[in-house]
Amino acid sequence: MPRHRRTGLTRLTRYLRGRWGRVAVLSLIGVCAAAAPVSALLVVQDAIDNGMRAQDHRRLAIDVVIYLGINAAAWILASTLVRGLANVGQGVVLGLREDLFDHLTQLSLRYFSQQKAGWIIARLTSDVDALSDVLSQGLTTLVVNTLTLMAAIVGLFVLDWRLGLVALVILPPTLVLTRWFQVRSHAAFLRVRETISSMTAQIAESVAGMAVVQAFNRERAFLDEFDKANAANRSTNTHAQYLNSLFFPGIEFLGAIAMVSVLWVGGRMLANGSLSIGTLVASVFVLNLVFQPLQELSDLYGQVQSAGAAMEKISSVLDTEPEIRDAPAATRLPRIEGDLHIDRVTFAYGRDPVLHAIDIRVPPGGCLALVGESGGGKSTTAKLVGRFYDPDEGAVLVDGHDLRTVELRAYRRQLGVVLQDSFLFAGTIADNLRFAQPGATDDEVAAVAKAVGVDRIARRFERGLLHEVREGGAGLSAGERQLISIARALLADPRILILDEATSNIDRPTEILIEKALDRLLHGRTSIIIAHRLATVRRADEILVVEHGRITQRGPFDELLAEPGPFRELAAQLQGSDDLHSEPVTGSRPRSSASVASSEPE
Ligand SMILES: Nc1ncnc2c1ncn2[C@@H]1O[C@H](COP(=O)(O)OP(=O)(O)OP(=O)(O)O)[C@@H](O)[C@H]1O
Ligand SMILES: [Mg+2]
């Protein structure tokens, strides 16, 4: 068995913590439940040999009563066992799913940008389901049948050890067949799970991008790709069934051979008087108790294989170490003053650096603007300040503390982030505002909404701030979404604020609202704004032009505008979309690569 399978199992036993007592009781019940049918057959033997053949009616009556009693007890025991095991199994599933989700929330942004969303979803859904199947129903089948099998073999030897030995002739071929099946079907079930997860991934991707798929007439191509995954799933499943078709009837045939051997040898022993008819009849029945569990266990085998493969996938998620987490002796930041220093930071997502020894300093309460062409590294700089990634070289320092040495939660609590793509969650507008401050009162929420101008958006809706927003903010315009995410950051009352301005075209009224919102938001806080509009840039104390991961120009607005350089070129470009705000800029020539206004939201 591969090593990770075993770690998967030990991982599962971890969730039994606190339930071992119950497991012990259930095991005891299981042993009794398994012993019951076998011992009932010993009673049958007695009834035939000492009741019927000896014509002892009293003995027969007693045997019948005992037989009934044993089976009634077995009934109660079995039903208790089924319920108990399902309970334990579901407890394990609950714990595992909880841990899995908890672990996911701790994984770094890098993980999510490398792993397909659908792949991750498949871990939490179909994989956990596969485990759940085995743990709720399968666990019972496993326990009951394994114990019955063992009890039946013991029973067979107790009835007549010679018949027991005869029945064992089928043991070697059974083991060989089972081993063959294990090896083949394990690989097959791994592939089945892979095809399921790739289908889930495809579905998730198409659902998320359906607008684009339809806009570019790519439905057919997506369907073809899906068909391919679907067909792959069918062929791996068919192969798995093919293996089953060889294995299960094979086991059944081996059972028939054992039965024939026992009848043949038993018949001869009966003839020479060394065996009673009662023992022979009971042995034949007990032999059935060997093969019925064997079949049910083999049936379960597929499920267990599937669950094992699922557990491997789940383990691969659980074994991924969060890249960003607290150092062992992380310091808890007190209230931040807001002295921000990006100290010669070099950073790469993959191999090639996207930031080259960037050095930025923002004094407490200062406002810094980053401008520059698309892909220059502005959002990346912001993500390093939010510690979504750690720098490869250099350090990000807040009040002199390297971010790698501080408690993440305490730091982020004082950090406000308005991301470029301002994601909103399904729920009311008020819920979204409260996201960072779940304890905020209705009055506080209303006040922030008013300060930022969200109340004006809300007024358009019948239910105002209680208007339901759909996942991702669907149903709202880009500008509205941005305003709401600004209000969300404001309600959190952060000490450091990062604003990655969306570049989407915003209508004038919304733009004026956003400008007003920014006035409120930036006041008294250290802020880094990534700006795509001159009106926003202007309010900054210092402006940095970021190009290809390097700072190519820095200074206050007026100074930069007065000297020839990248900023003048950018400003000239911005002017077209922003002429109401900026002074006329002369002598600059537009440069197509330096497009700030046309960059895509991430
Ligand atoms: N998750 C990621 N994985 C790998 N590379 C990335 C990732 N995110 C960004 N990049 C790359 O890093 C570089 C800088 O990207 P960044 O998002 O910082 O640009 P930007 O200046 O914010 O651009 P824009 O103005 O369009 O928002 C780009 O070349 C981009 O392709
Ligand atoms: Mg960006």
Coordinates of C-alpha atoms and ligand atoms in Angstrom, one line a residue, residues 109-110 113-114 347-350 352-355 371-383 389 420 500-501 503 530-532 546 549 595-596 598-602, ligand 1:
L109 CA -3.0 33.8 -2.5
R110 CA -0.3 32.0 -4.5
S113 CA -3.8 31.7 -8.3
Q114 CA -2.1 28.4 -9.2
F347 CA 9.7 39.9 -5.6
A348 CA 8.9 37.2 -8.2
Y349 CA 5.6 35.3 -8.6
G350 CA 7.5 32.6 -10.5
D352 CA 11.4 36.2 -13.0
P353 CA 11.2 39.2 -10.6
V354 CA 8.3 41.6 -11.2
L355 CA 9.6 44.0 -8.6
V371 CA 0.9 55.3 -11.3
G372 CA 2.3 53.6 -14.3
E373 CA 1.7 51.3 -17.2
S374 CA -0.3 48.1 -16.9
G375 CA 1.6 45.2 -15.5
G376 CA 4.2 47.5 -14.0
G377 CA 3.9 46.0 -10.5
K378 CA 1.6 48.4 -8.7
S379 CA -1.0 45.8 -7.5
T380 CA 1.9 43.5 -6.6
T381 CA 3.4 46.2 -4.4
A382 CA 0.0 46.7 -2.7
K383 CA -0.2 42.9 -2.1
Y389 CA 3.1 37.5 -0.3
Q420 CA -8.8 46.5 -8.0
D500 CA -6.2 49.7 -5.9
E501 CA -8.4 51.8 -8.0
T503 CA -9.9 51.3 -14.1
I530 CA -2.9 53.1 -7.1
A531 CA -4.5 55.6 -9.3
H532 CA -5.8 55.6 -12.8
V546 CA 6.3 52.3 -11.6
G549 CA 8.9 46.7 -11.6
S595 CA -1.7 53.3 -20.8
V596 CA -3.0 53.7 -17.3
S598 CA -7.0 51.1 -20.3
S599 CA -5.7 48.4 -18.0
E600 CA -7.9 45.5 -17.1
P601 CA -9.1 44.9 -13.6
E602 CA -7.6 41.7 -12.3
Ligands
LIG1 N1 -0.7 35.8 -9.5 C1 0.2 36.1 -10.4 N2 1.0 35.1 -10.8 C2 2.0 35.4 -11.7 N3 2.3 36.6 -12.2 C3 1.5 37.6 -11.8 C4 0.5 37.4 -10.9 N4 -0.1 38.6 -10.7 C5 0.5 39.5 -11.5 N5 1.5 38.9 -12.1 C6 2.5 39.5 -13.0 O1 3.2 40.5 -12.3 C7 3.4 41.7 -13.0 C8 2.8 42.9 -12.3 O2 1.5 42.8 -12.1 P1 0.6 43.8 -11.3 O3 -0.7 43.2 -11.1 O4 1.4 44.2 -10.1 O5 0.5 45.0 -12.3 P2 -0.2 46.4 -12.2 O6 0.9 47.4 -12.2 O7 -1.1 46.4 -11.0 O8 -1.1 46.5 -13.5 P3 -2.5 47.2 -13.7 O9 -2.3 48.6 -13.9 O10 -3.0 46.6 -15.0 O11 -3.4 46.8 -12.6 C9 2.7 41.5 -14.4 O12 3.6 41.2 -15.3 C10 1.8 40.3 -14.1 O13 1.7 39.5 -15.3

